[in-house]
Amino acid sequence: MTAVLGETWVLAQRELTHWRQQPFGVIVNWLFTVMIALMFGGLFGGAIGAGYFDYLMPGMFALAMFFGVEATMTAISTDAAKGVTDRFRSLPINSASVVLGRCLADLMNSAVGLAVLVGAAAALGWRWHEGLASAMAAFGLLLLLRFALLWVGIFLGLVVKGPESVTMVQILVWPVGFLSGVFVDPETMPAWLGAIAQWNPLSATAAAARDLFGNPGVVPDHAILLAIAWPLLLTAIFLPLSVRRYRNLSR
């Protein structure tokens, strides 16, 4: 176990070194969600009314965690296409260390990106109202969602072949993100569309975060329970699928 942890940290440092040497792309990703928040807050805020920015931001925090799927999938796919993954497999290291190193690096990246978005929101007037403990619980649920989605991104990155397949999956990220309770309450949508949005895992985490932050918005029953259950279910499905796919790459 100690060896796996050491190898995981070394491989995570590899990613961190790449980001330190090429910081522009990482910083742009962090600022992208800030731009989306400013754009939708400005576009919809006047039409929906006062308090929309406070409603929007917990959803944007959840959406930032969801957008990480695209970055993880692209990085994994690129490593596989360039033969980096095969070189790792030829080394005398535990295979779990490779995917765990990616998970650790991407989770750290997402945590910093979330901090940047929270700082920007606070500068624009967003606040939490339920105390520090509730706020930390909300941030914990957001990072739990990101952890689960990491395994979705790793699995997709190992499955897709070629840049066309990567682009197709990247395009599908947007409708899934928008068809949720991030920007508006699903109850304001047509019934069938609202039902789909309500069952989106993003909606559960966004609603639970609003409840814990004390921000406005209708909070469904058992929102916090669903915000825990959805990530655990996704992890239970995609973690073993990712490990199995990684082990079968060269077969």
Coordinates of C-alpha atoms in Angstrom, one line a residue:
M1 CA 0.0 0.0 0.0
T2 CA 2.9 2.4 0.9
A3 CA 4.4 1.7 -2.5
V4 CA 1.1 2.4 -4.4
L5 CA 0.7 5.7 -2.5
G6 CA 4.3 6.7 -3.3
E7 CA 3.9 5.9 -7.0
T8 CA 0.5 7.7 -7.1
W9 CA 2.1 10.8 -5.7
V10 CA 5.0 10.7 -8.2
L11 CA 2.6 10.3 -11.1
A12 CA 0.4 13.1 -9.8
Q13 CA 3.5 15.3 -9.6
R14 CA 4.1 14.5 -13.3
E15 CA 0.8 16.2 -14.2
L16 CA 1.4 19.1 -11.8
T17 CA 4.8 19.6 -13.4
H18 CA 3.1 19.7 -16.9
W19 CA 0.6 22.3 -15.7
R20 CA 3.3 24.4 -14.0
Q21 CA 5.3 24.4 -17.3
Q22 CA 2.2 25.2 -19.4
P23 CA 0.0 27.2 -17.0
F24 CA -2.0 29.1 -19.7
G25 CA -4.4 26.2 -20.4
V26 CA -5.0 25.5 -16.7
I27 CA -5.7 29.1 -15.9
V28 CA -8.1 29.5 -18.9
N29 CA -10.0 26.4 -17.6
W30 CA -10.3 28.0 -14.2
L31 CA -11.5 31.3 -15.6
F32 CA -13.9 29.6 -18.1
T33 CA -16.5 28.9 -15.4
V34 CA -16.1 32.4 -14.1
M35 CA -16.9 33.7 -17.5
I36 CA -20.0 31.4 -17.8
A37 CA -21.2 32.6 -14.4
L38 CA -20.9 36.2 -15.4
M39 CA -22.5 35.6 -18.8
F40 CA -25.6 33.7 -17.5
G41 CA -25.9 35.9 -14.4
G42 CA -26.0 39.0 -16.7
L43 CA -28.2 37.4 -19.4
F44 CA -30.9 35.9 -17.1
G45 CA -30.5 37.9 -13.9
G46 CA -32.5 40.9 -15.1
A47 CA -35.3 38.7 -16.5
I48 CA -35.6 36.3 -13.6
G49 CA -35.3 38.9 -10.9
A50 CA -33.4 39.7 -7.7
G51 CA -31.6 36.8 -6.0
Y52 CA -30.9 35.0 -9.2
F53 CA -27.1 35.3 -8.8
D54 CA -27.4 33.7 -5.4
Y55 CA -29.5 30.9 -7.0
L56 CA -27.1 30.5 -9.9
M57 CA -23.8 30.2 -8.1
P58 CA -24.2 26.8 -6.3
G59 CA -25.3 25.4 -9.6
M60 CA -22.3 26.9 -11.3
F61 CA -20.1 25.3 -8.6
A62 CA -21.6 21.9 -9.5
L63 CA -21.3 22.6 -13.3
A64 CA -17.6 23.4 -12.8
M65 CA -17.2 19.9 -11.2
F66 CA -19.0 18.4 -14.2
F67 CA -16.9 20.2 -16.8
G68 CA -13.9 18.4 -15.3
V69 CA -15.1 15.2 -17.1
E70 CA -14.0 16.7 -20.4
A71 CA -10.5 17.6 -19.2
T72 CA -9.9 14.1 -17.6
M73 CA -11.2 12.3 -20.7
T74 CA -9.1 14.3 -23.1
A75 CA -5.9 13.8 -21.0
I76 CA -6.4 10.1 -20.6
S77 CA -7.2 9.7 -24.4
T78 CA -4.2 11.8 -25.3
D79 CA -1.8 9.7 -23.1
A80 CA -3.2 6.5 -24.6
A81 CA -2.9 7.8 -28.2
K82 CA 0.7 8.9 -27.7
G83 CA 1.8 5.7 -26.1
V84 CA 2.4 7.2 -22.7
T85 CA 0.0 4.8 -21.1
D86 CA 1.7 1.8 -22.6
R87 CA 5.1 3.1 -21.3
F88 CA 3.6 3.3 -17.8
R89 CA 2.3 -0.3 -18.2
S90 CA 5.8 -1.5 -19.1
L91 CA 7.3 0.0 -15.9
P92 CA 7.5 -2.0 -12.6
I93 CA 4.7 0.0 -11.0
N94 CA 1.3 -1.0 -9.8
S95 CA -1.3 -0.4 -12.5
A96 CA -3.6 1.3 -10.0
S97 CA -1.0 4.0 -9.4
V98 CA -1.4 5.3 -12.9
V99 CA -5.2 6.0 -12.7
L100 CA -5.0 7.1 -9.0
G101 CA -2.2 9.6 -9.9
R102 CA -4.5 11.1 -12.6
C103 CA -7.4 11.2 -10.1
L104 CA -5.3 13.0 -7.4
A105 CA -3.9 15.6 -9.9
D106 CA -7.3 16.3 -11.4
L107 CA -9.0 16.5 -8.0
M108 CA -6.4 19.0 -6.9
N109 CA -6.9 21.0 -10.1
S110 CA -10.7 21.0 -9.6
A111 CA -10.3 22.1 -6.0
V112 CA -8.2 25.1 -7.0
G113 CA -10.7 25.9 -9.9
L114 CA -13.6 25.7 -7.4
A115 CA -11.7 28.1 -5.1
V116 CA -11.2 30.6 -7.9
L117 CA -14.9 30.4 -8.8
V118 CA -15.9 30.9 -5.2
G119 CA -13.5 33.8 -4.9
A120 CA -15.0 35.5 -8.0
A121 CA -18.5 34.9 -6.8
A122 CA -17.7 36.4 -3.4
A123 CA -16.2 39.4 -5.1
L124 CA -19.5 39.8 -7.0
G125 CA -21.6 39.6 -3.9
W126 CA -22.5 36.0 -3.4
R127 CA -22.5 34.8 0.2
W128 CA -23.3 31.7 2.2
H129 CA -25.7 32.2 5.1
E130 CA -25.7 28.9 7.1
G131 CA -22.3 29.0 8.8
L132 CA -18.9 27.7 8.1
A133 CA -19.7 24.0 8.9
S134 CA -22.6 23.9 6.4
A135 CA -20.5 25.6 3.8
M136 CA -17.7 23.1 4.2
A137 CA -20.3 20.3 3.9
A138 CA -21.5 21.8 0.6
F139 CA -17.9 22.0 -0.7
G140 CA -17.4 18.4 0.3
L141 CA -20.5 17.3 -1.7
L142 CA -19.1 19.3 -4.7
L143 CA -15.8 17.5 -4.5
L144 CA -17.5 14.2 -4.0
L145 CA -19.3 14.7 -7.3
R146 CA -16.0 15.6 -9.0
F147 CA -14.4 12.5 -7.6
A148 CA -17.2 10.3 -9.0
L149 CA -17.0 12.1 -12.4
L150 CA -13.3 11.5 -12.5
W151 CA -13.9 7.8 -13.0
V152 CA -16.5 8.6 -15.7
G153 CA -13.8 10.7 -17.5
I154 CA -11.1 8.0 -17.1
F155 CA -13.5 5.4 -18.5
L156 CA -14.5 7.5 -21.5
G157 CA -10.9 8.5 -22.1
L158 CA -9.9 4.8 -22.3
V159 CA -12.9 3.9 -24.5
V160 CA -12.9 6.6 -27.1
K161 CA -10.7 6.3 -30.2
G162 CA -9.4 9.2 -32.1
P163 CA -10.0 13.0 -32.0
E164 CA -13.5 12.7 -33.7
S165 CA -14.8 10.5 -30.9
V166 CA -13.3 12.8 -28.2
T167 CA -15.0 15.8 -29.9
M168 CA -18.4 14.0 -30.0
V169 CA -18.3 13.2 -26.3
Q170 CA -17.2 16.8 -25.5
I171 CA -20.2 18.1 -27.4
L172 CA -22.5 15.9 -25.3
V173 CA -21.2 17.4 -22.1
W174 CA -23.0 20.6 -22.7
P175 CA -26.6 19.3 -23.1
V176 CA -26.2 17.2 -20.0
G177 CA -24.9 20.2 -18.1
F178 CA -27.7 22.5 -19.2
L179 CA -30.5 19.9 -18.7
S180 CA -30.3 20.2 -15.0
G181 CA -31.2 22.5 -12.1
V182 CA -28.0 24.6 -12.6
F183 CA -29.6 27.6 -14.3
V184 CA -33.3 27.4 -13.5
D185 CA -35.6 25.4 -11.3
P186 CA -36.6 22.1 -13.1
E187 CA -40.2 22.8 -11.9
T188 CA -40.4 25.7 -14.4
M189 CA -39.7 23.4 -17.3
P190 CA -42.3 21.3 -19.2
A191 CA -43.2 18.3 -17.1
W192 CA -41.3 15.6 -19.1
L193 CA -38.2 17.8 -19.4
G194 CA -38.3 18.9 -15.8
A195 CA -38.4 15.2 -14.7
I196 CA -35.3 14.4 -16.7
A197 CA -33.5 17.5 -15.3
Q198 CA -34.6 16.6 -11.7
W199 CA -32.9 13.2 -12.0
N200 CA -29.7 14.7 -13.3
P201 CA -27.0 14.1 -10.6
L202 CA -26.0 17.7 -11.1
S203 CA -29.4 18.9 -10.0
A204 CA -29.1 16.9 -6.7
T205 CA -25.7 18.4 -5.8
A206 CA -26.7 21.9 -6.9
A207 CA -29.9 21.7 -4.8
A208 CA -28.1 20.3 -1.8
A209 CA -25.4 23.0 -2.0
R210 CA -28.1 25.7 -2.2
D211 CA -29.7 24.2 1.0
L212 CA -26.4 24.1 2.8
F213 CA -25.3 27.6 1.7
G214 CA -28.7 29.0 2.6
N215 CA -29.1 30.4 -1.0
P216 CA -32.6 30.7 -2.6
G217 CA -34.2 27.9 -4.6
V218 CA -36.7 25.1 -4.1
V219 CA -34.9 22.2 -2.4
P220 CA -36.4 18.7 -3.2
D221 CA -36.9 16.3 -0.4
H222 CA -33.8 14.2 0.5
A223 CA -31.6 16.5 -1.7
I224 CA -28.5 16.0 0.5
L225 CA -29.1 12.2 0.5
L226 CA -29.3 12.2 -3.3
A227 CA -26.2 14.4 -3.6
I228 CA -24.3 11.6 -1.7
A229 CA -26.0 8.6 -3.3
W230 CA -25.5 9.7 -7.0
P231 CA -21.7 10.1 -6.7
L232 CA -21.4 6.8 -4.8
L233 CA -23.5 5.1 -7.5
L234 CA -21.4 6.6 -10.3
T235 CA -18.2 5.6 -8.5
A236 CA -19.4 2.0 -7.9
I237 CA -20.2 1.7 -11.7
F238 CA -17.3 3.5 -13.4
L239 CA -14.3 2.8 -11.0
P240 CA -14.4 -1.0 -11.7
L241 CA -15.1 -0.4 -15.4
S242 CA -12.1 2.0 -15.6
V243 CA -9.8 -0.4 -13.8
R244 CA -10.9 -3.3 -16.0
R245 CA -10.6 -1.3 -19.2
Y246 CA -7.1 -0.2 -18.2
R247 CA -5.9 -3.7 -17.5
N248 CA -7.3 -4.9 -20.8
L249 CA -5.7 -2.2 -23.0
S250 CA -3.0 -4.3 -24.4
R251 CA -5.0 -7.5 -24.8

